[in-house]
Short mmCIF file of C-alpha atoms in Angstrom, two decimals:
data_model
loop_
_atom_site.label_atom_id
_atom_site.label_comp_id
_atom_site.label_asym_id
_atom_site.label_seq_id
_atom_site.Cartn_x
_atom_site.Cartn_y
_atom_site.Cartn_z
CA UNK A 5 -37.55 -56.16 -21.96
CA UNK A 6 -34.28 -54.64 -23.02
CA UNK A 7 -32.92 -55.78 -26.25
CA UNK A 8 -29.23 -55.22 -26.61
CA UNK A 9 -27.36 -56.17 -29.81
CA UNK A 10 -23.87 -55.52 -31.00
CA UNK A 11 -24.02 -54.03 -34.51
CA UNK A 12 -21.31 -51.64 -35.54
CA UNK A 13 -22.21 -48.43 -37.35
CA UNK A 14 -21.96 -48.91 -41.13
CA UNK A 15 -24.25 -46.44 -42.76
CA UNK A 16 -24.06 -43.64 -40.42
CA UNK A 17 -22.79 -40.28 -41.82
CA UNK A 18 -19.09 -40.01 -41.98
CA UNK A 19 -16.63 -37.02 -42.25
CA UNK A 20 -16.71 -34.22 -39.67
CA UNK A 21 -19.78 -35.14 -37.72
CA UNK A 22 -18.96 -38.88 -37.16
CA UNK A 23 -15.28 -37.96 -36.38
CA UNK A 24 -16.53 -35.39 -33.76
CA UNK A 25 -18.90 -38.02 -32.27
CA UNK A 26 -16.05 -40.59 -31.84
CA UNK A 27 -13.85 -37.99 -30.18
CA UNK A 28 -16.45 -36.78 -27.82
CA UNK A 29 -17.36 -40.37 -26.89
CA UNK A 30 -13.72 -41.49 -26.37
CA UNK A 31 -13.23 -38.62 -23.85
CA UNK A 32 -16.65 -39.18 -22.11
CA UNK A 33 -15.80 -42.94 -21.88
CA UNK A 34 -12.44 -42.17 -20.21
CA UNK A 35 -14.20 -40.15 -17.52
CA UNK A 36 -16.84 -42.89 -16.77
CA UNK A 37 -19.51 -41.74 -19.01
CA UNK A 38 -21.23 -43.26 -22.10
CA UNK A 39 -22.22 -41.65 -25.51
CA UNK A 40 -25.02 -42.90 -27.70
CA UNK A 41 -26.31 -42.31 -31.24
CA UNK A 42 -29.90 -41.52 -30.77
CA UNK A 43 -33.16 -40.87 -32.65
CA UNK A 44 -33.40 -40.86 -36.57
CA UNK A 45 -29.84 -41.77 -37.36
CA UNK A 46 -30.14 -45.20 -35.48
CA UNK A 47 -33.49 -45.82 -36.93
CA UNK A 48 -32.39 -45.05 -40.49
CA UNK A 49 -29.31 -47.13 -40.10
CA UNK A 50 -31.33 -50.15 -39.17
CA UNK A 51 -33.58 -49.54 -42.20
CA UNK A 52 -30.51 -49.26 -44.35
CA UNK A 53 -31.32 -45.59 -45.27
CA UNK A 54 -28.50 -42.95 -45.52
CA UNK A 55 -28.83 -40.53 -42.67
CA UNK A 56 -27.92 -36.93 -42.81
CA UNK A 57 -28.33 -36.33 -39.11
CA UNK A 58 -25.93 -37.21 -36.33
CA UNK A 59 -27.44 -36.81 -32.92
CA UNK A 60 -25.61 -38.12 -29.80
CA UNK A 61 -26.72 -38.11 -26.16
CA UNK A 62 -24.13 -38.16 -23.38
CA UNK A 63 -24.83 -39.95 -20.08
CA UNK A 64 -23.23 -40.19 -16.62
CA UNK A 65 -20.97 -37.08 -16.69
CA UNK A 66 -21.79 -33.55 -15.51
CA UNK A 67 -22.81 -30.84 -17.94
CA UNK A 68 -19.75 -28.63 -16.97
CA UNK A 69 -17.42 -31.57 -17.84
CA UNK A 70 -19.17 -32.18 -21.16
CA UNK A 71 -18.80 -28.49 -22.03
CA UNK A 72 -15.03 -28.65 -21.37
CA UNK A 73 -14.92 -31.73 -23.65
CA UNK A 74 -16.71 -30.03 -26.51
CA UNK A 75 -14.51 -26.98 -26.06
CA UNK A 76 -11.47 -29.28 -26.83
CA UNK A 77 -13.18 -30.74 -29.95
CA UNK A 78 -14.45 -27.49 -31.53
CA UNK A 79 -16.27 -24.34 -31.04
CA UNK A 80 -19.17 -25.09 -28.75
CA UNK A 81 -22.58 -23.47 -29.46
CA UNK A 82 -25.17 -23.55 -26.86
CA UNK A 83 -28.51 -24.24 -28.47
CA UNK A 84 -30.22 -24.59 -25.15
CA UNK A 85 -27.71 -24.93 -22.28
CA UNK A 86 -30.54 -25.10 -19.74
CA UNK A 87 -31.88 -28.21 -21.65
CA UNK A 88 -28.46 -29.70 -22.25
CA UNK A 89 -28.31 -29.19 -25.99
CA UNK A 90 -25.20 -28.20 -27.90
CA UNK A 91 -23.76 -27.99 -31.42
CA UNK A 92 -20.18 -27.51 -32.69
CA UNK A 93 -19.80 -24.79 -35.13
CA UNK A 94 -19.18 -26.04 -38.69
CA UNK A 95 -20.02 -29.51 -37.85
CA UNK A 96 -23.52 -31.09 -38.46
CA UNK A 97 -23.95 -32.78 -35.17
CA UNK A 98 -26.44 -32.34 -32.26
CA UNK A 99 -25.26 -33.04 -28.74
CA UNK A 100 -27.62 -33.43 -25.78
CA UNK A 101 -27.82 -34.74 -22.27
CA UNK A 102 -30.63 -36.77 -20.80
CA UNK A 103 -33.52 -34.89 -19.30
CA UNK A 104 -36.34 -35.57 -17.02
CA UNK A 105 -39.61 -33.78 -16.34
CA UNK A 106 -39.60 -31.26 -13.70
CA UNK A 107 -43.23 -30.10 -13.90
CA UNK A 108 -44.64 -33.38 -12.62
CA UNK A 109 -45.50 -33.22 -8.92
CA UNK A 110 -45.21 -36.00 -6.36
CA UNK A 111 -48.53 -37.52 -7.52
CA UNK A 112 -46.98 -37.91 -10.96
CA UNK A 113 -49.56 -35.59 -12.61
CA UNK A 114 -48.25 -32.97 -14.94
CA UNK A 115 -48.39 -29.25 -13.96
CA UNK A 116 -51.01 -27.52 -15.89
CA UNK A 117 -48.94 -25.02 -17.83
CA UNK A 118 -48.86 -23.73 -21.38
CA UNK A 119 -48.27 -26.68 -23.75
CA UNK A 120 -46.76 -27.10 -27.14
CA UNK A 121 -43.18 -27.59 -26.12
CA UNK A 122 -42.92 -23.91 -25.18
CA UNK A 123 -43.09 -23.79 -21.42
CA UNK A 124 -42.94 -27.51 -20.30
CA UNK A 125 -40.30 -27.68 -17.51
CA UNK A 126 -37.46 -30.26 -17.83
CA UNK A 127 -34.15 -30.53 -16.00
CA UNK A 128 -30.86 -32.00 -17.31
CA UNK A 129 -30.04 -35.20 -15.46
CA UNK A 130 -27.20 -37.14 -16.98
CA UNK A 131 -27.67 -39.93 -14.43
CA UNK A 132 -31.30 -40.62 -14.99
CA UNK A 133 -30.43 -43.84 -16.90
CA UNK A 134 -30.74 -44.93 -20.43
CA UNK A 135 -34.20 -46.47 -20.13
CA UNK A 136 -35.72 -43.54 -18.53
CA UNK A 137 -34.13 -41.07 -21.09
CA UNK A 138 -35.36 -43.31 -23.90
CA UNK A 139 -38.84 -43.32 -22.40
CA UNK A 140 -39.18 -39.53 -23.05
CA UNK A 141 -38.89 -40.01 -26.94
CA UNK A 142 -41.86 -40.05 -29.21
CA UNK A 143 -42.01 -43.36 -31.03
CA UNK A 144 -40.37 -46.76 -30.35
CA UNK A 145 -38.49 -46.57 -33.63
CA UNK A 146 -36.89 -43.35 -32.57
CA UNK A 147 -36.15 -44.59 -28.90
CA UNK A 148 -33.32 -46.91 -29.70
CA UNK A 149 -29.76 -45.95 -28.60
CA UNK A 150 -26.49 -47.06 -30.22
CA UNK A 151 -23.32 -46.81 -28.15
CA UNK A 152 -20.88 -44.78 -30.10
CA UNK A 153 -17.81 -46.71 -28.97
CA UNK A 154 -19.12 -50.32 -28.94
CA UNK A 155 -21.94 -50.29 -31.55
CA UNK A 156 -24.28 -51.96 -28.99
CA UNK A 157 -27.99 -50.99 -29.66
CA UNK A 158 -30.22 -50.50 -26.67
CA UNK A 159 -33.76 -51.15 -27.63
CA UNK A 160 -36.03 -50.81 -24.57
CA UNK A 161 -39.47 -50.60 -26.32
CA UNK A 162 -39.35 -52.87 -29.28
CA UNK A 163 -38.36 -50.46 -31.88
CA UNK A 164 -36.55 -52.93 -34.17
CA UNK A 165 -39.62 -55.09 -34.13
CA UNK A 166 -41.80 -52.20 -35.13
CA UNK A 167 -39.40 -51.23 -37.84
CA UNK A 168 -39.62 -54.86 -39.03
CA UNK A 169 -43.41 -54.52 -39.26
CA UNK A 170 -43.47 -50.98 -40.42
CA UNK A 171 -45.44 -49.76 -37.42
CA UNK A 172 -45.29 -46.39 -35.77
CA UNK A 173 -46.04 -46.81 -32.06
CA UNK A 174 -45.69 -44.28 -29.31
CA UNK A 175 -43.59 -44.97 -26.24
CA UNK A 176 -45.42 -43.80 -23.35
CA UNK A 177 -49.00 -42.96 -22.80
CA UNK A 178 -47.89 -40.66 -20.08
CA UNK A 179 -45.55 -38.53 -21.93
CA UNK A 180 -46.63 -38.59 -25.56
CA UNK A 181 -48.91 -35.55 -25.32
CA UNK A 182 -46.09 -33.52 -23.50
CA UNK A 183 -45.28 -32.22 -27.04
CA UNK A 184 -48.35 -32.00 -29.22
CA UNK A 185 -46.02 -31.84 -32.25
CA UNK A 186 -45.74 -35.52 -31.89
CA UNK A 187 -49.13 -36.00 -33.59
CA UNK A 188 -47.83 -34.29 -36.78
CA UNK A 189 -44.62 -36.08 -36.55
CA UNK A 190 -46.38 -39.29 -36.48
CA UNK A 191 -48.26 -38.37 -39.61
CA UNK A 192 -45.03 -37.14 -41.17
CA UNK A 193 -43.12 -40.24 -40.38
CA UNK A 194 -45.94 -42.47 -41.72
CA UNK A 195 -45.79 -40.54 -44.99
CA UNK A 196 -41.95 -40.42 -45.24
CA UNK A 197 -41.12 -43.85 -43.97
CA UNK A 198 -44.21 -45.76 -45.44
CA UNK A 199 -45.24 -46.79 -41.95
CA UNK A 200 -48.74 -47.37 -40.54
CA UNK A 201 -49.59 -45.68 -37.26
CA UNK A 202 -50.60 -48.13 -34.57
CA UNK A 203 -54.27 -48.02 -33.47
CA UNK A 204 -53.52 -47.14 -30.01
CA UNK A 205 -51.37 -44.31 -31.02
CA UNK A 206 -54.04 -43.06 -33.47
CA UNK A 207 -56.42 -43.16 -30.57
CA UNK A 208 -54.26 -41.33 -28.20
CA UNK A 209 -53.48 -38.69 -30.93
CA UNK A 210 -57.09 -37.79 -31.13
CA UNK A 211 -57.07 -36.44 -27.63
CA UNK A 212 -54.10 -34.11 -28.12
CA UNK A 213 -54.65 -30.39 -28.45
CA UNK A 214 -52.57 -28.86 -31.26
CA UNK A 215 -53.72 -25.25 -30.94
CA UNK A 216 -50.72 -24.22 -28.87
CA UNK A 217 -47.98 -25.17 -31.49
CA UNK A 218 -46.01 -22.61 -33.12
CA UNK A 219 -46.56 -22.02 -36.87
CA UNK A 220 -42.76 -22.63 -37.46
CA UNK A 221 -42.86 -26.23 -35.89
CA UNK A 222 -46.06 -26.96 -37.86
CA UNK A 223 -44.60 -25.87 -41.19
CA UNK A 224 -41.47 -27.81 -40.49
CA UNK A 225 -43.39 -31.10 -40.31
CA UNK A 226 -45.44 -30.27 -43.35
CA UNK A 227 -42.39 -29.40 -45.37
CA UNK A 228 -40.77 -32.80 -44.46
CA UNK A 229 -43.91 -34.66 -45.64
CA UNK A 230 -44.28 -32.58 -48.91
CA UNK A 231 -40.63 -32.64 -49.90
CA UNK A 232 -39.49 -36.03 -48.74
CA UNK A 233 -42.45 -38.48 -48.80
CA UNK A 234 -43.17 -40.65 -51.71
CA UNK A 235 -46.85 -40.07 -50.96
CA UNK A 236 -47.48 -36.92 -48.98
CA UNK A 237 -51.23 -37.74 -49.07
CA UNK A 238 -50.45 -40.09 -46.11
CA UNK A 239 -49.70 -37.07 -43.94
CA UNK A 240 -53.17 -35.58 -44.49
CA UNK A 241 -55.01 -39.02 -44.41
CA UNK A 242 -53.45 -39.88 -41.14
CA UNK A 243 -54.39 -36.62 -39.70
CA UNK A 244 -57.91 -36.98 -40.92
CA UNK A 245 -58.00 -40.41 -39.38
CA UNK A 246 -56.86 -38.90 -36.05
CA UNK A 247 -59.44 -36.03 -36.33
CA UNK A 248 -56.47 -33.61 -36.34
CA UNK A 249 -56.85 -31.59 -39.75
CA UNK A 250 -58.13 -28.67 -37.42
CA UNK A 251 -56.83 -26.07 -36.58
CA UNK A 252 -53.90 -26.15 -38.87
CA UNK A 253 -55.29 -27.73 -41.93
CA UNK A 254 -58.93 -26.84 -41.83
CA UNK A 255 -59.16 -25.88 -45.54
CA UNK A 256 -58.03 -29.34 -46.37
CA UNK A 257 -60.61 -30.83 -44.14
CA UNK A 258 -63.30 -28.69 -45.89
CA UNK A 259 -62.72 -30.70 -49.11
CA UNK A 260 -63.89 -33.87 -47.38
CA UNK A 261 -67.30 -34.82 -48.84
CA UNK A 262 -67.46 -32.05 -51.53
CA UNK A 263 -68.80 -33.97 -54.52
CA UNK A 264 -67.47 -33.81 -58.01
CA UNK A 265 -68.99 -34.86 -61.46
CA UNK A 266 -68.22 -38.47 -62.21
CA UNK A 267 -67.58 -37.80 -65.81
CA UNK A 268 -64.14 -36.06 -65.03
CA UNK A 269 -63.75 -37.12 -61.40
CA UNK A 270 -64.78 -40.64 -60.74
CA UNK A 271 -62.04 -40.99 -58.06
CA UNK A 272 -64.53 -39.34 -55.53
CA UNK A 273 -64.75 -36.18 -53.57
CA UNK A 274 -62.41 -33.22 -53.88
CA UNK A 275 -60.36 -34.35 -50.89
CA UNK A 276 -59.70 -37.69 -52.66
CA UNK A 277 -58.78 -35.90 -55.85
CA UNK A 278 -56.56 -33.38 -53.95
CA UNK A 279 -54.75 -36.28 -52.33
CA UNK A 280 -54.13 -37.97 -55.66
CA UNK A 281 -52.83 -34.67 -57.26
CA UNK A 282 -50.43 -34.13 -54.26
CA UNK A 283 -48.99 -37.59 -54.78
CA UNK A 284 -48.79 -37.06 -58.63
CA UNK A 285 -47.05 -33.70 -57.87
CA UNK A 286 -44.53 -35.56 -55.53
CA UNK A 287 -43.54 -37.75 -58.52
CA UNK A 288 -42.62 -34.59 -60.45
CA UNK A 289 -41.29 -32.30 -57.75
CA UNK A 290 -37.75 -33.02 -58.78
CA UNK A 291 -38.49 -31.22 -62.06
CA UNK A 292 -40.15 -28.15 -60.34
CA UNK A 293 -38.14 -24.91 -60.01
CA UNK A 294 -39.70 -24.18 -56.62
CA UNK A 295 -40.50 -27.64 -55.09
CA UNK A 296 -42.23 -26.41 -51.89
CA UNK A 297 -44.32 -23.91 -53.74
CA UNK A 298 -45.24 -26.51 -56.27
CA UNK A 299 -46.20 -29.08 -53.60
CA UNK A 300 -48.13 -26.46 -51.69
CA UNK A 301 -50.04 -25.42 -54.93
CA UNK A 302 -51.02 -29.07 -55.56
CA UNK A 303 -52.52 -28.93 -52.14
CA UNK A 304 -54.46 -25.73 -52.55
CA UNK A 305 -55.41 -25.73 -56.25
CA UNK A 306 -58.95 -26.86 -55.56
CA UNK A 307 -59.60 -25.09 -52.28
CA UNK A 308 -62.31 -22.91 -54.00
CA UNK A 309 -64.58 -26.07 -54.69
CA UNK A 310 -65.58 -25.96 -50.97
CA UNK A 311 -67.36 -22.59 -51.74
CA UNK A 312 -68.52 -22.82 -55.28
CA UNK A 313 -69.62 -26.45 -55.82
CA UNK A 314 -73.37 -26.63 -56.84
CA UNK A 315 -75.64 -29.42 -57.94
CA UNK A 316 -78.33 -28.50 -60.52
CA UNK A 317 -81.88 -29.79 -60.68
CA UNK A 318 -80.56 -32.49 -63.20
CA UNK A 319 -78.01 -33.55 -60.74
CA UNK A 320 -75.14 -32.16 -62.74
CA UNK A 321 -72.29 -30.82 -60.53
CA UNK A 322 -70.30 -27.66 -61.22
CA UNK A 323 -67.62 -25.61 -59.44
CA UNK A 324 -67.75 -22.53 -61.66
CA UNK A 325 -64.99 -19.94 -60.61
CA UNK A 326 -63.36 -22.26 -58.01
CA UNK A 327 -59.98 -21.21 -59.36
CA UNK A 328 -60.55 -17.47 -58.55
CA UNK A 329 -62.57 -18.31 -55.37
CA UNK A 330 -59.61 -20.46 -54.15
CA UNK A 331 -56.95 -17.63 -54.21
CA UNK A 332 -58.02 -15.93 -50.87
CA UNK A 333 -58.54 -19.23 -49.22
CA UNK A 334 -54.98 -20.41 -50.27
CA UNK A 335 -53.68 -16.97 -49.03
CA UNK A 336 -55.18 -17.50 -45.62
CA UNK A 337 -54.06 -21.12 -45.32
CA UNK A 338 -50.40 -20.31 -46.20
CA UNK A 339 -50.34 -17.17 -44.04
CA UNK A 340 -51.47 -19.30 -41.11
CA UNK A 341 -48.16 -21.28 -41.52
CA UNK A 342 -45.59 -18.70 -42.78
CA UNK A 343 -44.86 -15.11 -43.90
CA UNK A 344 -42.64 -16.18 -46.68
CA UNK A 345 -43.66 -13.73 -49.39
CA UNK A 346 -42.37 -15.82 -52.31
CA UNK A 347 -44.33 -18.80 -51.22
CA UNK A 348 -47.65 -16.76 -50.67
CA UNK A 349 -47.24 -15.16 -54.03
CA UNK A 350 -46.46 -18.35 -55.76
CA UNK A 351 -49.31 -20.41 -54.29
CA UNK A 352 -51.83 -17.76 -55.02
CA UNK A 353 -50.64 -17.45 -58.73
CA UNK A 354 -50.75 -21.30 -59.23
CA UNK A 355 -54.05 -21.66 -57.50
CA UNK A 356 -55.62 -18.96 -59.77
CA UNK A 357 -54.16 -20.28 -63.03
CA UNK A 358 -54.10 -23.96 -62.49
CA UNK A 359 -56.97 -24.78 -64.95
CA UNK A 360 -55.85 -22.48 -67.80
CA UNK A 361 -53.14 -24.55 -69.50
CA UNK A 362 -55.54 -27.42 -70.08
CA UNK A 363 -58.29 -25.06 -71.20
CA UNK A 364 -56.02 -23.21 -73.62
CA UNK A 365 -54.69 -26.40 -75.02
CA UNK A 366 -58.09 -27.86 -75.56
CA UNK A 367 -59.22 -24.53 -77.38
CA UNK A 368 -55.99 -24.22 -79.38
CA UNK A 369 -55.67 -20.67 -78.06
CA UNK A 370 -53.61 -18.11 -79.70
CA UNK A 371 -50.03 -17.38 -79.05
CA UNK A 372 -51.02 -13.99 -77.58
CA UNK A 373 -53.37 -15.84 -75.14
CA UNK A 374 -50.59 -18.32 -73.95
CA UNK A 375 -47.97 -15.74 -73.80
CA UNK A 376 -50.21 -13.72 -71.50
CA UNK A 377 -50.78 -16.82 -69.46
CA UNK A 378 -47.11 -17.66 -68.93
CA UNK A 379 -46.39 -14.08 -68.28
CA UNK A 380 -48.96 -13.75 -65.53
CA UNK A 381 -47.78 -17.11 -63.86
CA UNK A 382 -45.27 -16.99 -61.06
CA UNK A 383 -43.40 -19.87 -62.88
CA UNK A 384 -44.60 -21.07 -66.27
CA UNK A 385 -42.70 -24.35 -66.09
CA UNK A 386 -44.16 -25.25 -62.65
CA UNK A 387 -47.67 -24.21 -63.88
CA UNK A 388 -47.53 -26.89 -66.63
CA UNK A 389 -46.22 -29.42 -64.09
CA UNK A 390 -49.10 -28.61 -61.85
CA UNK A 391 -51.58 -28.91 -64.64
CA UNK A 392 -50.01 -32.34 -65.53
CA UNK A 393 -50.43 -33.57 -61.98
CA UNK A 394 -53.97 -32.28 -61.77
CA UNK A 395 -54.91 -34.25 -64.97
CA UNK A 396 -53.06 -37.32 -63.77
CA UNK A 397 -54.77 -37.17 -60.30
CA UNK A 398 -58.27 -37.57 -61.93
CA UNK A 399 -60.16 -40.78 -62.92
CA UNK A 400 -60.30 -41.04 -65.85
CA UNK A 401 -57.07 -39.03 -66.19
CA UNK A 402 -57.57 -38.67 -70.02
CA UNK A 403 -55.93 -40.86 -72.72
CA UNK A 404 -52.22 -40.85 -73.28
CA UNK A 405 -52.72 -39.37 -76.76
CA UNK A 406 -54.82 -36.44 -75.47
CA UNK A 407 -52.27 -35.78 -72.65
CA UNK A 408 -49.47 -35.97 -75.07
CA UNK A 409 -51.10 -33.74 -77.58
CA UNK A 410 -51.88 -31.12 -74.98
CA UNK A 411 -48.38 -31.43 -73.52
CA UNK A 412 -46.78 -30.80 -77.00
CA UNK A 413 -48.96 -27.85 -77.54
CA UNK A 414 -48.11 -26.21 -74.18
CA UNK A 415 -44.45 -27.04 -74.46
CA UNK A 416 -44.20 -25.42 -77.92
CA UNK A 417 -46.10 -22.36 -76.70
CA UNK A 418 -43.77 -21.94 -73.79
CA UNK A 419 -40.80 -22.05 -76.16
CA UNK A 420 -42.40 -19.40 -78.14
CA UNK A 421 -42.92 -17.20 -74.95
CA UNK A 422 -39.23 -17.74 -74.05
CA UNK A 423 -38.21 -16.73 -77.62
CA UNK A 424 -40.29 -13.52 -77.47
CA UNK A 425 -39.04 -12.69 -73.99
CA UNK A 426 -35.31 -13.13 -75.26
CA UNK A 427 -35.72 -10.57 -78.04
CA UNK A 428 -34.68 -6.85 -77.56
CA UNK A 429 -37.63 -4.84 -76.05
CA UNK A 430 -38.57 -1.36 -75.14
CA UNK A 431 -37.20 -0.24 -71.71
CA UNK A 432 -37.98 2.71 -69.61
CA UNK A 433 -34.72 4.60 -70.62
CA UNK A 434 -35.79 4.25 -74.21
CA UNK A 435 -38.97 6.36 -73.51
CA UNK A 436 -36.97 8.94 -71.36
CA UNK A 437 -34.43 9.31 -74.24
CA UNK A 438 -37.36 10.04 -76.58
CA UNK A 439 -38.47 12.80 -74.30
CA UNK A 440 -41.23 11.06 -72.36
CA UNK A 441 -41.25 12.17 -68.74
CA UNK A 442 -41.56 9.61 -65.98
CA UNK A 443 -44.98 10.90 -64.72
CA UNK A 444 -48.10 9.10 -63.83
CA UNK A 445 -48.77 7.90 -67.45
CA UNK A 446 -45.25 6.53 -67.80
CA UNK A 447 -46.39 3.22 -66.11
CA UNK A 448 -49.22 2.81 -68.52
CA UNK A 449 -46.95 3.40 -71.42
CA UNK A 450 -44.53 0.63 -70.05
CA UNK A 451 -47.51 -1.79 -69.72
CA UNK A 452 -48.47 -1.01 -73.35
CA UNK A 453 -44.91 -1.79 -74.42
CA UNK A 454 -44.91 -5.05 -72.63
CA UNK A 455 -48.20 -6.02 -74.35
CA UNK A 456 -46.52 -5.31 -77.59
CA UNK A 457 -43.57 -7.40 -76.49
CA UNK A 458 -45.92 -10.33 -75.83
CA UNK A 459 -47.59 -10.02 -79.17
CA UNK A 460 -44.16 -10.38 -80.79
CA UNK A 461 -43.77 -6.84 -82.19
CA UNK A 462 -40.15 -5.98 -83.04
CA UNK A 463 -38.49 -3.50 -80.64
CA UNK A 464 -38.17 -0.57 -83.15
CA UNK A 465 -41.89 -0.87 -84.15
CA UNK A 466 -42.90 -1.33 -80.67
CA UNK A 467 -40.90 1.82 -79.49
CA UNK A 468 -42.58 3.97 -82.11
CA UNK A 469 -46.06 2.63 -81.11
CA UNK A 470 -45.32 3.19 -77.38
CA UNK A 471 -43.99 6.77 -77.92
CA UNK A 472 -47.21 7.57 -79.84
CA UNK A 473 -49.31 5.98 -77.18
CA UNK A 474 -47.64 7.92 -74.39
CA UNK A 475 -48.18 11.00 -76.42
CA UNK A 476 -51.85 10.33 -76.46
CA UNK A 477 -52.06 9.16 -80.11
CA UNK A 478 -54.91 6.52 -80.76
CA UNK A 479 -53.60 3.12 -81.60
CA UNK A 480 -55.40 -0.04 -82.03
CA UNK A 481 -55.28 -2.11 -78.95
CA UNK A 482 -52.79 -5.01 -78.96
#
């Protein structure tokens, strides 16, 4: 039953996007059409959340007429003209027209073509009607429409009631699987909005094949969960519940059931620990220098335990070398999703080094050792944050005194490292000026100079030692 209420926009974004929406709606209305806010911006307003998106859908006028209207409002950009999707240059607004399935035959069955929102045929139909247009959307909370002019909200599928009860429910059994990304979107919305996925939606999601999705779309949903959810673990727990961790997150799936020693990990298996660490990392991601890399590293840090965990005859459990073993696994996982070199390099570094801060603090290691650790790390600050999340994501997590002591130790050592790195140091030109030719041995001499720098050797002394090293004189190793 249609639920129509009159509720003027109060929390929708203002400035250029809303002004543009109002101008478009006014001209569309004058020509007999209607314009609606749709999707997340309606949902967020009802929830009292500030929305950054303005999406409008234009009904009851021809595409050519809409294009003329848009040309009068700003510079029209055709995102997908054949799909009735447009933007305006310099304005954060998405404009679309209603569509309907073209790939369904007279018997109503879908044409068997490549899936994953790549080749599914649709046609623009501005006169298909509001209810039919809304029925093509993924979840009831995203299927509401708000008239831009009047503020009336059309709720054909009970979206407001589902928002009230924090339920994520699919709109249509027949169209939900048209885009397999909806399974990931459901998990992402559950994590970001704090909603529970309806049982029938979980059941339907289990039958959807995600293998045809593009890596870019999968990564997009993962980023939203990792960077915007209070508890990103919900994303992975929901996918596990829907039996959809494969094929995109099979490394995460492999952690389920991998046992841990109860002395340090009474929380349960490696999957449970990883989910706790991801949530602890989310509490700290605002302090991270590279938030996405940091969150992904929290996810991958114990991937190696799936390969290295052993149970001895006395029932003691070990995962020796899981940090090193996890590096190629993390590499494969990240590269399945993206070719972003910075992210790949960062996650591999963090996975490899995640245990060392705590180990060095517990052993009261030398300045030379901690300097070498920070120097090897892709980001020393984020490495300490990851270590902190790792400890906090365990039961018992260690006493506050112990955590505080280790934290003070590592923070003071990081300050020493920074102070050393700020001092004058030996550069390549210094060696060239001293007559050292940039040959094959030049690189080794520069590495030697850098080791001296990490050891705190002053520049003049380091230069003399490096020149001697480059000329083949024997020197004590640093």
